[in-house]
Amino acid sequence: MATTWTGRGGWTLTHDGALVALHHRGSTEEFRGAEAARLNVRWWFFRRTLTVADAGGTRRFTGLGRRDARAVRATLARVAARGHLGDALARASAAEAALARHLDDSIGRRHWVAYDDVAAIVAGLPTADEALAPFSAAERAALTHLLTSRESAALEFLQRDPWPDVARANARILASELEHERAFLDGVERSPLTTEQAKAVISHDSRVRVIAAAGSGKTSVMVARAAYVLHRRLVAPGRILMLAFNADAARELRARVDARLAALGLDASGVEVSTFHAFGLRVIGEATGRKPRIAPWIEQNRDVAKVEEIVDRLRDGDFAFRFRWDLFRLLHGKAGASLASAQPDSYDRATGTSGFATYRGDTVKSEGERLIADWLYLHGVEYRYEHPYVHDVSDATHGQYRPDFYYPTVDAWHEHWALRADGTVPDEFVGYAESMRFKRDLHRRHGTTLVETAWHSILDHSGFEELARTLESLGIVLDWNPDRPLPGAEPLAHERLARLIRTFMAHVKSGSLTRADLEDRLTARPTFDTARTRLFLDLYWRIHDVWEADLRAADAVDFDDMLARAAGALEADPALARWDLVMVDEFQDTSRTRARVVRALLAPGRRHLLAVGDDWQAINRFAGADLDVMTHFAGFFGPSLTRRLETTFRCTQATADVAGRFVSRNPAQLAKSVRSAAGTGGAPVVVVRVAREEDIPGAIGARLRDIARKHPQASVDVLGRYRADRDLLPREVPRGLRTAFRTIHASKGLEADHIVVPHLVAGRRGFPSTIEDDPLLALAMAEPDDFPYAEERRLLYVALTRARRTVTVVTVAGRESPFVLELLDDPDVTVVAASGERDQVRRCESCGEGTLVRRRGRYGDFLGCSTFPRCTATTPLA
């Protein structure tokens, strides 16, 4: 019913629902909803006045009575508030009712409430703060008196987070399904599903990440999820896609799905199981009418050999490339993230000093001097390191002067100064500037020739160019020969550098990175050794371009290109993504390109993703895998639910505890508390220390014989870090034992009663591998893991968790891997000698990174650190 107020000036104001009409002198102005805020009641010259706010100012209508003034003010506030909030409150009221119906219906049918279904219901609703933005604090407080009860309830809905209601509904649904579907959950696999597994199966949310510990039955969850959605008629068979990492895993998954669904009387014929690669090829063929061809060197697993072939072609046809390839391999290949942080690796018995081994066999005092010495040697320059100066300048407080290098053929001396790019001396080098002045003055006074280089210029290579010009001007002939015999330090092998290039390429292609992208990353990360990285990038892009040209010439693609094209096709044509449930196995090994494919499969909306993996077992970085895809799952795919499988049916509790504590030292790994289904206990992990490398086969043989006596029909896997570790196996193994050698990478997904890790030692071909964790790789990864040897740590975790009964690790005394030193601190690890008797190991208290080993000196035997010469600490024999 309309209400009208009349002013003494002959004007009237009428309110009817959302409309307020002002009548004056035969004309009418209408104010609908929020426009009523232009009207107000104010005092003007001691009279109550109706005001109208216009663009040009304020109009006033006087003659409003006291009682009417209060009523008009309240009415205008109510109409304006409802005008501002009306649409939002109407939508909120409808959404609240729709959500309540959806939750009630889902609970009644015991169907999981998916995130995207709820998100669609509340889509477009403003937050309470957004809806109330036009109102002051006082006006907000008055809203309770201005809104109807239904409008107030709608506003409260905007203020309330709906997701706790959804969580409560799903908790009821989960409990109900666990009860009603008990028979199904007990029979879907050969063994009844655990509560952890059943929860992962029933949680049919939009995006579910299942973090599965080793041996926890992740494949059972995938098979059971397929059976569950068919059993409950949530998804049709032809709308289920299961993606596996490799062909073997896909075949196993296909067989499991067929067998279990058939046993349940469910139709599995439409369920698609595929590798990412086969799936990508099919998508491209369907989208373009032309299925691409994978390059033969990729199909034959000869990708590293292909890089070597390209390098050989470039070296043969381009002297500049050959020089830079050899320069990196020989001078920079074994350097880390920062040359300034390099550790000594050699000891000069004649002088009793630690330092850095050169190719000629010298021990020099700094990494910069090593670079110079190796450069000189590879150029055929005769030099003497720290040769006594030609003039005796020693005195009571100073020994004889020994410049860094002496060139006898031209009678010239060379000093390599520790100077920064601005010519200053590092603050910690107290007295260094005075020493420089003294040495320069000596050469001036005695008329001797002094060649000078600086640390910063050697680091960015410009110093070598200047050094070459200086030496040639003195009459020294430079004869660069990268194939010169190297009696001293070991260089980086061509094959290992080619493997580093290929791994880097996998990440570049997976991330669709350009030259500019990598340049931006290098600029943004000052911790990188810039000169080394730029040299590497120069080599990489030359090889990359030839690789791409060879692909075009073969009318072929590599896997990364193919997956990128498949993702592009799915993104361009959503109709190609026709699956309602997508399940991905080994998700920790997913590359960014694979993640893009998965995201495109979900793009049409209201789809379901189940991603199963274990970040502790992420060991395929060499193939482009990016662990960040799993650890930051929601950032890639959207809001998600996480389920955990923390019961292992494989390992003993002792092995699970040792492996878990070891891998969890890296704080970037997702936390888990792994429990053995067998209960507490189990044999300790045994570390066998042998005296020499050649004693390893004998120690392994003794272990195999011991296993054969106790478990005659047991299976034993010897898991090496490298294929060459196969040579460490004894010639004969006991009859009855099922013994096999595998690399740890090849053991993924397998298990054996007993596991032997044959060569856990330090060194360039040791475990952890230094080349596989080269900091250069972090440049091509979005979120590099800065924890030392992160990938290698996970690799050892995989080896340990292949065991059903026992784990034996073999190391060499004095060459223990840093991983062994960590294991020594674990209460569930036992150390024995090759004889089988308990062995006592003393860690070096000085560096904490080595063990004390018996050494012989000029004054008798003593205990020294195994990391010598990096650590020179000694301890007298007890």
mmCIF file with all atom_site columns, N, CA, C and O in Angstrom, residues 63-100:
data_model
loop_
_atom_site.group_PDB
_atom_site.id
_atom_site.type_symbol
_atom_site.label_atom_id
_atom_site.label_alt_id
_atom_site.label_comp_id
_atom_site.label_asym_id
_atom_site.label_entity_id
_atom_site.label_seq_id
_atom_site.pdbx_PDB_ins_code
_atom_site.Cartn_x
_atom_site.Cartn_y
_atom_site.Cartn_z
_atom_site.occupancy
_atom_site.B_iso_or_equiv
_atom_site.pdbx_formal_charge
_atom_site.auth_seq_id
_atom_site.auth_comp_id
_atom_site.auth_asym_id
_atom_site.auth_atom_id
_atom_site.pdbx_PDB_model_num
ATOM 1   N N  . GLY A 1 63  ? 8.607  22.604  4.982  1.00 0.00 ? 63  GLY A N  1
ATOM 2   C CA . GLY A 1 63  ? 7.248  22.383  5.485  1.00 0.00 ? 63  GLY A CA 1
ATOM 3   C C  . GLY A 1 63  ? 6.963  20.955  5.860  1.00 0.00 ? 63  GLY A C  1
ATOM 4   O O  . GLY A 1 63  ? 5.811  20.507  5.778  1.00 0.00 ? 63  GLY A O  1
ATOM 5   N N  . LEU A 1 64  ? 7.952  20.216  6.340  1.00 0.00 ? 64  LEU A N  1
ATOM 6   C CA . LEU A 1 64  ? 7.749  18.809  6.713  1.00 0.00 ? 64  LEU A CA 1
ATOM 7   C C  . LEU A 1 64  ? 7.581  18.735  8.237  1.00 0.00 ? 64  LEU A C  1
ATOM 8   O O  . LEU A 1 64  ? 8.419  19.233  8.990  1.00 0.00 ? 64  LEU A O  1
ATOM 9   N N  . GLY A 1 65  ? 6.521  18.093  8.678  1.00 0.00 ? 65  GLY A N  1
ATOM 10  C CA . GLY A 1 65  ? 6.274  17.973  10.105 1.00 0.00 ? 65  GLY A CA 1
ATOM 11  C C  . GLY A 1 65  ? 7.219  17.008  10.797 1.00 0.00 ? 65  GLY A C  1
ATOM 12  O O  . GLY A 1 65  ? 7.873  16.174  10.153 1.00 0.00 ? 65  GLY A O  1
ATOM 13  N N  . ARG A 1 66  ? 7.282  17.129  12.156 1.00 0.00 ? 66  ARG A N  1
ATOM 14  C CA . ARG A 1 66  ? 8.239  16.313  12.907 1.00 0.00 ? 66  ARG A CA 1
ATOM 15  C C  . ARG A 1 66  ? 7.987  14.821  12.721 1.00 0.00 ? 66  ARG A C  1
ATOM 16  O O  . ARG A 1 66  ? 8.913  14.062  12.434 1.00 0.00 ? 66  ARG A O  1
ATOM 17  N N  . ARG A 1 67  ? 6.729  14.397  12.915 1.00 0.00 ? 67  ARG A N  1
ATOM 18  C CA . ARG A 1 67  ? 6.430  12.969  12.814 1.00 0.00 ? 67  ARG A CA 1
ATOM 19  C C  . ARG A 1 67  ? 6.677  12.476  11.392 1.00 0.00 ? 67  ARG A C  1
ATOM 20  O O  . ARG A 1 67  ? 7.253  11.415  11.191 1.00 0.00 ? 67  ARG A O  1
ATOM 21  N N  . ASP A 1 68  ? 6.238  13.259  10.417 1.00 0.00 ? 68  ASP A N  1
ATOM 22  C CA . ASP A 1 68  ? 6.461  12.850  9.028  1.00 0.00 ? 68  ASP A CA 1
ATOM 23  C C  . ASP A 1 68  ? 7.946  12.803  8.697  1.00 0.00 ? 68  ASP A C  1
ATOM 24  O O  . ASP A 1 68  ? 8.395  11.950  7.925  1.00 0.00 ? 68  ASP A O  1
ATOM 25  N N  . ALA A 1 69  ? 8.713  13.702  9.260  1.00 0.00 ? 69  ALA A N  1
ATOM 26  C CA . ALA A 1 69  ? 10.154 13.738  8.982  1.00 0.00 ? 69  ALA A CA 1
ATOM 27  C C  . ALA A 1 69  ? 10.813 12.428  9.393  1.00 0.00 ? 69  ALA A C  1
ATOM 28  O O  . ALA A 1 69  ? 11.653 11.865  8.674  1.00 0.00 ? 69  ALA A O  1
ATOM 29  N N  . ARG A 1 70  ? 10.461 11.952  10.589 1.00 0.00 ? 70  ARG A N  1
ATOM 30  C CA . ARG A 1 70  ? 11.031 10.675  11.040 1.00 0.00 ? 70  ARG A CA 1
ATOM 31  C C  . ARG A 1 70  ? 10.626 9.532   10.104 1.00 0.00 ? 70  ARG A C  1
ATOM 32  O O  . ARG A 1 70  ? 11.433 8.681   9.746  1.00 0.00 ? 70  ARG A O  1
ATOM 33  N N  . ALA A 1 71  ? 9.355  9.500   9.715  1.00 0.00 ? 71  ALA A N  1
ATOM 34  C CA . ALA A 1 71  ? 8.857  8.430   8.855  1.00 0.00 ? 71  ALA A CA 1
ATOM 35  C C  . ALA A 1 71  ? 9.501  8.490   7.483  1.00 0.00 ? 71  ALA A C  1
ATOM 36  O O  . ALA A 1 71  ? 9.876  7.455   6.894  1.00 0.00 ? 71  ALA A O  1
ATOM 37  N N  . VAL A 1 72  ? 9.624  9.708   6.934  1.00 0.00 ? 72  VAL A N  1
ATOM 38  C CA . VAL A 1 72  ? 10.240 9.851   5.608  1.00 0.00 ? 72  VAL A CA 1
ATOM 39  C C  . VAL A 1 72  ? 11.705 9.413   5.643  1.00 0.00 ? 72  VAL A C  1
ATOM 40  O O  . VAL A 1 72  ? 12.192 8.699   4.771  1.00 0.00 ? 72  VAL A O  1
ATOM 41  N N  . ARG A 1 73  ? 12.421 9.844   6.686  1.00 0.00 ? 73  ARG A N  1
ATOM 42  C CA . ARG A 1 73  ? 13.838 9.492   6.792  1.00 0.00 ? 73  ARG A CA 1
ATOM 43  C C  . ARG A 1 73  ? 14.010 7.967   6.849  1.00 0.00 ? 73  ARG A C  1
ATOM 44  O O  . ARG A 1 73  ? 14.849 7.397   6.175  1.00 0.00 ? 73  ARG A O  1
ATOM 45  N N  . ALA A 1 74  ? 13.198 7.293   7.681  1.00 0.00 ? 74  ALA A N  1
ATOM 46  C CA . ALA A 1 74  ? 13.294 5.833   7.804  1.00 0.00 ? 74  ALA A CA 1
ATOM 47  C C  . ALA A 1 74  ? 12.931 5.148   6.488  1.00 0.00 ? 74  ALA A C  1
ATOM 48  O O  . ALA A 1 74  ? 13.569 4.176   6.071  1.00 0.00 ? 74  ALA A O  1
ATOM 49  N N  . THR A 1 75  ? 11.886 5.664   5.829  1.00 0.00 ? 75  THR A N  1
ATOM 50  C CA . THR A 1 75  ? 11.460 5.053   4.562  1.00 0.00 ? 75  THR A CA 1
ATOM 51  C C  . THR A 1 75  ? 12.532 5.203   3.495  1.00 0.00 ? 75  THR A C  1
ATOM 52  O O  . THR A 1 75  ? 12.841 4.251   2.760  1.00 0.00 ? 75  THR A O  1
ATOM 53  N N  . LEU A 1 76  ? 13.083 6.401   3.377  1.00 0.00 ? 76  LEU A N  1
ATOM 54  C CA . LEU A 1 76  ? 14.130 6.613   2.369  1.00 0.00 ? 76  LEU A CA 1
ATOM 55  C C  . LEU A 1 76  ? 15.335 5.707   2.618  1.00 0.00 ? 76  LEU A C  1
ATOM 56  O O  . LEU A 1 76  ? 15.916 5.151   1.685  1.00 0.00 ? 76  LEU A O  1
ATOM 57  N N  . ALA A 1 77  ? 15.731 5.569   3.890  1.00 0.00 ? 77  ALA A N  1
ATOM 58  C CA . ALA A 1 77  ? 16.869 4.699   4.217  1.00 0.00 ? 77  ALA A CA 1
ATOM 59  C C  . ALA A 1 77  ? 16.580 3.260   3.832  1.00 0.00 ? 77  ALA A C  1
ATOM 60  O O  . ALA A 1 77  ? 17.442 2.548   3.294  1.00 0.00 ? 77  ALA A O  1
ATOM 61  N N  . ARG A 1 78  ? 15.320 2.823   4.110  1.00 0.00 ? 78  ARG A N  1
ATOM 62  C CA . ARG A 1 78  ? 14.946 1.446   3.798  1.00 0.00 ? 78  ARG A CA 1
ATOM 63  C C  . ARG A 1 78  ? 14.930 1.210   2.283  1.00 0.00 ? 78  ARG A C  1
ATOM 64  O O  . ARG A 1 78  ? 15.462 0.212   1.784  1.00 0.00 ? 78  ARG A O  1
ATOM 65  N N  . VAL A 1 79  ? 14.346 2.137   1.553  1.00 0.00 ? 79  VAL A N  1
ATOM 66  C CA . VAL A 1 79  ? 14.268 1.982   0.094  1.00 0.00 ? 79  VAL A CA 1
ATOM 67  C C  . VAL A 1 79  ? 15.669 1.998   -0.522 1.00 0.00 ? 79  VAL A C  1
ATOM 68  O O  . VAL A 1 79  ? 16.000 1.192   -1.401 1.00 0.00 ? 79  VAL A O  1
ATOM 69  N N  . ALA A 1 80  ? 16.530 2.939   -0.057 1.00 0.00 ? 80  ALA A N  1
ATOM 70  C CA . ALA A 1 80  ? 17.888 3.023   -0.602 1.00 0.00 ? 80  ALA A CA 1
ATOM 71  C C  . ALA A 1 80  ? 18.693 1.776   -0.279 1.00 0.00 ? 80  ALA A C  1
ATOM 72  O O  . ALA A 1 80  ? 19.416 1.233   -1.130 1.00 0.00 ? 80  ALA A O  1
ATOM 73  N N  . ALA A 1 81  ? 18.565 1.315   0.979  1.00 0.00 ? 81  ALA A N  1
ATOM 74  C CA . ALA A 1 81  ? 19.314 0.107   1.369  1.00 0.00 ? 81  ALA A CA 1
ATOM 75  C C  . ALA A 1 81  ? 18.895 -1.081  0.532  1.00 0.00 ? 81  ALA A C  1
ATOM 76  O O  . ALA A 1 81  ? 19.732 -1.848  0.032  1.00 0.00 ? 81  ALA A O  1
ATOM 77  N N  . ARG A 1 82  ? 17.565 -1.230  0.380  1.00 0.00 ? 82  ARG A N  1
ATOM 78  C CA . ARG A 1 82  ? 17.096 -2.358  -0.431 1.00 0.00 ? 82  ARG A CA 1
ATOM 79  C C  . ARG A 1 82  ? 17.486 -2.177  -1.893 1.00 0.00 ? 82  ARG A C  1
ATOM 80  O O  . ARG A 1 82  ? 17.738 -3.143  -2.603 1.00 0.00 ? 82  ARG A O  1
ATOM 81  N N  . GLY A 1 83  ? 17.558 -0.936  -2.313 1.00 0.00 ? 83  GLY A N  1
ATOM 82  C CA . GLY A 1 83  ? 17.992 -0.689  -3.683 1.00 0.00 ? 83  GLY A CA 1
ATOM 83  C C  . GLY A 1 83  ? 19.439 -1.085  -3.902 1.00 0.00 ? 83  GLY A C  1
ATOM 84  O O  . GLY A 1 83  ? 19.797 -1.687  -4.914 1.00 0.00 ? 83  GLY A O  1
ATOM 85  N N  . HIS A 1 84  ? 20.290 -0.712  -2.899 1.00 0.00 ? 84  HIS A N  1
ATOM 86  C CA . HIS A 1 84  ? 21.699 -1.081  -2.995 1.00 0.00 ? 84  HIS A CA 1
ATOM 87  C C  . HIS A 1 84  ? 21.889 -2.587  -2.873 1.00 0.00 ? 84  HIS A C  1
ATOM 88  O O  . HIS A 1 84  ? 22.712 -3.182  -3.567 1.00 0.00 ? 84  HIS A O  1
ATOM 89  N N  . LEU A 1 85  ? 21.156 -3.181  -1.976 1.00 0.00 ? 85  LEU A N  1
ATOM 90  C CA . LEU A 1 85  ? 21.385 -4.589  -1.658 1.00 0.00 ? 85  LEU A CA 1
ATOM 91  C C  . LEU A 1 85  ? 20.427 -5.539  -2.361 1.00 0.00 ? 85  LEU A C  1
ATOM 92  O O  . LEU A 1 85  ? 20.634 -6.753  -2.325 1.00 0.00 ? 85  LEU A O  1
ATOM 93  N N  . GLY A 1 86  ? 19.405 -4.964  -2.979 1.00 0.00 ? 86  GLY A N  1
ATOM 94  C CA . GLY A 1 86  ? 18.328 -5.819  -3.478 1.00 0.00 ? 86  GLY A CA 1
ATOM 95  C C  . GLY A 1 86  ? 18.789 -6.950  -4.370 1.00 0.00 ? 86  GLY A C  1
ATOM 96  O O  . GLY A 1 86  ? 18.472 -8.117  -4.133 1.00 0.00 ? 86  GLY A O  1
ATOM 97  N N  . ASP A 1 87  ? 19.577 -6.641  -5.429 1.00 0.00 ? 87  ASP A N  1
ATOM 98  C CA . ASP A 1 87  ? 20.011 -7.679  -6.358 1.00 0.00 ? 87  ASP A CA 1
ATOM 99  C C  . ASP A 1 87  ? 20.904 -8.700  -5.658 1.00 0.00 ? 87  ASP A C  1
ATOM 100 O O  . ASP A 1 87  ? 20.733 -9.903  -5.824 1.00 0.00 ? 87  ASP A O  1
ATOM 101 N N  . ALA A 1 88  ? 21.849 -8.181  -4.850 1.00 0.00 ? 88  ALA A N  1
ATOM 102 C CA . ALA A 1 88  ? 22.764 -9.087  -4.150 1.00 0.00 ? 88  ALA A CA 1
ATOM 103 C C  . ALA A 1 88  ? 21.999 -9.988  -3.190 1.00 0.00 ? 88  ALA A C  1
ATOM 104 O O  . ALA A 1 88  ? 22.261 -11.200 -3.108 1.00 0.00 ? 88  ALA A O  1
ATOM 105 N N  . LEU A 1 89  ? 21.040 -9.403  -2.458 1.00 0.00 ? 89  LEU A N  1
ATOM 106 C CA . LEU A 1 89  ? 20.293 -10.205 -1.491 1.00 0.00 ? 89  LEU A CA 1
ATOM 107 C C  . LEU A 1 89  ? 19.365 -11.200 -2.179 1.00 0.00 ? 89  LEU A C  1
ATOM 108 O O  . LEU A 1 89  ? 19.195 -12.331 -1.703 1.00 0.00 ? 89  LEU A O  1
ATOM 109 N N  . ALA A 1 90  ? 18.814 -10.792 -3.306 1.00 0.00 ? 90  ALA A N  1
ATOM 110 C CA . ALA A 1 90  ? 17.951 -11.724 -4.039 1.00 0.00 ? 90  ALA A CA 1
ATOM 111 C C  . ALA A 1 90  ? 18.765 -12.917 -4.544 1.00 0.00 ? 90  ALA A C  1
ATOM 112 O O  . ALA A 1 90  ? 18.336 -14.072 -4.436 1.00 0.00 ? 90  ALA A O  1
ATOM 113 N N  . ARG A 1 91  ? 19.949 -12.607 -5.096 1.00 0.00 ? 91  ARG A N  1
ATOM 114 C CA . ARG A 1 91  ? 20.802 -13.705 -5.582 1.00 0.00 ? 91  ARG A CA 1
ATOM 115 C C  . ARG A 1 91  ? 21.307 -14.554 -4.426 1.00 0.00 ? 91  ARG A C  1
ATOM 116 O O  . ARG A 1 91  ? 21.417 -15.775 -4.536 1.00 0.00 ? 91  ARG A O  1
ATOM 117 N N  . ALA A 1 92  ? 21.655 -13.902 -3.315 1.00 0.00 ? 92  ALA A N  1
ATOM 118 C CA . ALA A 1 92  ? 22.120 -14.648 -2.147 1.00 0.00 ? 92  ALA A CA 1
ATOM 119 C C  . ALA A 1 92  ? 21.026 -15.553 -1.604 1.00 0.00 ? 92  ALA A C  1
ATOM 120 O O  . ALA A 1 92  ? 21.278 -16.704 -1.229 1.00 0.00 ? 92  ALA A O  1
ATOM 121 N N  . SER A 1 93  ? 19.810 -15.052 -1.577 1.00 0.00 ? 93  SER A N  1
ATOM 122 C CA . SER A 1 93  ? 18.690 -15.860 -1.083 1.00 0.00 ? 93  SER A CA 1
ATOM 123 C C  . SER A 1 93  ? 18.467 -17.076 -1.970 1.00 0.00 ? 93  SER A C  1
ATOM 124 O O  . SER A 1 93  ? 18.266 -18.193 -1.485 1.00 0.00 ? 93  SER A O  1
ATOM 125 N N  . ALA A 1 94  ? 18.539 -16.863 -3.305 1.00 0.00 ? 94  ALA A N  1
ATOM 126 C CA . ALA A 1 94  ? 18.367 -17.977 -4.237 1.00 0.00 ? 94  ALA A CA 1
ATOM 127 C C  . ALA A 1 94  ? 19.510 -18.983 -4.108 1.00 0.00 ? 94  ALA A C  1
ATOM 128 O O  . ALA A 1 94  ? 19.300 -20.199 -4.133 1.00 0.00 ? 94  ALA A O  1
ATOM 129 N N  . ALA A 1 95  ? 20.760 -18.469 -3.951 1.00 0.00 ? 95  ALA A N  1
ATOM 130 C CA . ALA A 1 95  ? 21.905 -19.354 -3.817 1.00 0.00 ? 95  ALA A CA 1
ATOM 131 C C  . ALA A 1 95  ? 21.842 -20.161 -2.531 1.00 0.00 ? 95  ALA A C  1
ATOM 132 O O  . ALA A 1 95  ? 22.170 -21.349 -2.503 1.00 0.00 ? 95  ALA A O  1
ATOM 133 N N  . GLU A 1 96  ? 21.418 -19.510 -1.441 1.00 0.00 ? 96  GLU A N  1
ATOM 134 C CA . GLU A 1 96  ? 21.300 -20.216 -0.169 1.00 0.00 ? 96  GLU A CA 1
ATOM 135 C C  . GLU A 1 96  ? 20.311 -21.368 -0.283 1.00 0.00 ? 96  GLU A C  1
ATOM 136 O O  . GLU A 1 96  ? 20.575 -22.485 0.179  1.00 0.00 ? 96  GLU A O  1
ATOM 137 N N  . ALA A 1 97  ? 19.174 -21.097 -0.922 1.00 0.00 ? 97  ALA A N  1
ATOM 138 C CA . ALA A 1 97  ? 18.182 -22.154 -1.087 1.00 0.00 ? 97  ALA A CA 1
ATOM 139 C C  . ALA A 1 97  ? 18.698 -23.259 -1.984 1.00 0.00 ? 97  ALA A C  1
ATOM 140 O O  . ALA A 1 97  ? 18.504 -24.449 -1.720 1.00 0.00 ? 97  ALA A O  1
ATOM 141 N N  . ALA A 1 98  ? 19.387 -22.871 -3.075 1.00 0.00 ? 98  ALA A N  1
ATOM 142 C CA . ALA A 1 98  ? 19.924 -23.874 -4.002 1.00 0.00 ? 98  ALA A CA 1
ATOM 143 C C  . ALA A 1 98  ? 20.986 -24.733 -3.331 1.00 0.00 ? 98  ALA A C  1
ATOM 144 O O  . ALA A 1 98  ? 21.034 -25.957 -3.525 1.00 0.00 ? 98  ALA A O  1
ATOM 145 N N  . LEU A 1 99  ? 21.846 -24.098 -2.529 1.00 0.00 ? 99  LEU A N  1
ATOM 146 C CA . LEU A 1 99  ? 22.882 -24.856 -1.839 1.00 0.00 ? 99  LEU A CA 1
ATOM 147 C C  . LEU A 1 99  ? 22.265 -25.814 -0.830 1.00 0.00 ? 99  LEU A C  1
ATOM 148 O O  . LEU A 1 99  ? 22.691 -26.973 -0.725 1.00 0.00 ? 99  LEU A O  1
ATOM 149 N N  . ALA A 1 100 ? 21.265 -25.347 -0.098 1.00 0.00 ? 100 ALA A N  1
ATOM 150 C CA . ALA A 1 100 ? 20.616 -26.219 0.887  1.00 0.00 ? 100 ALA A CA 1
ATOM 151 C C  . ALA A 1 100 ? 19.986 -27.424 0.196  1.00 0.00 ? 100 ALA A C  1
ATOM 152 O O  . ALA A 1 100 ? 20.103 -28.564 0.677  1.00 0.00 ? 100 ALA A O  1
#
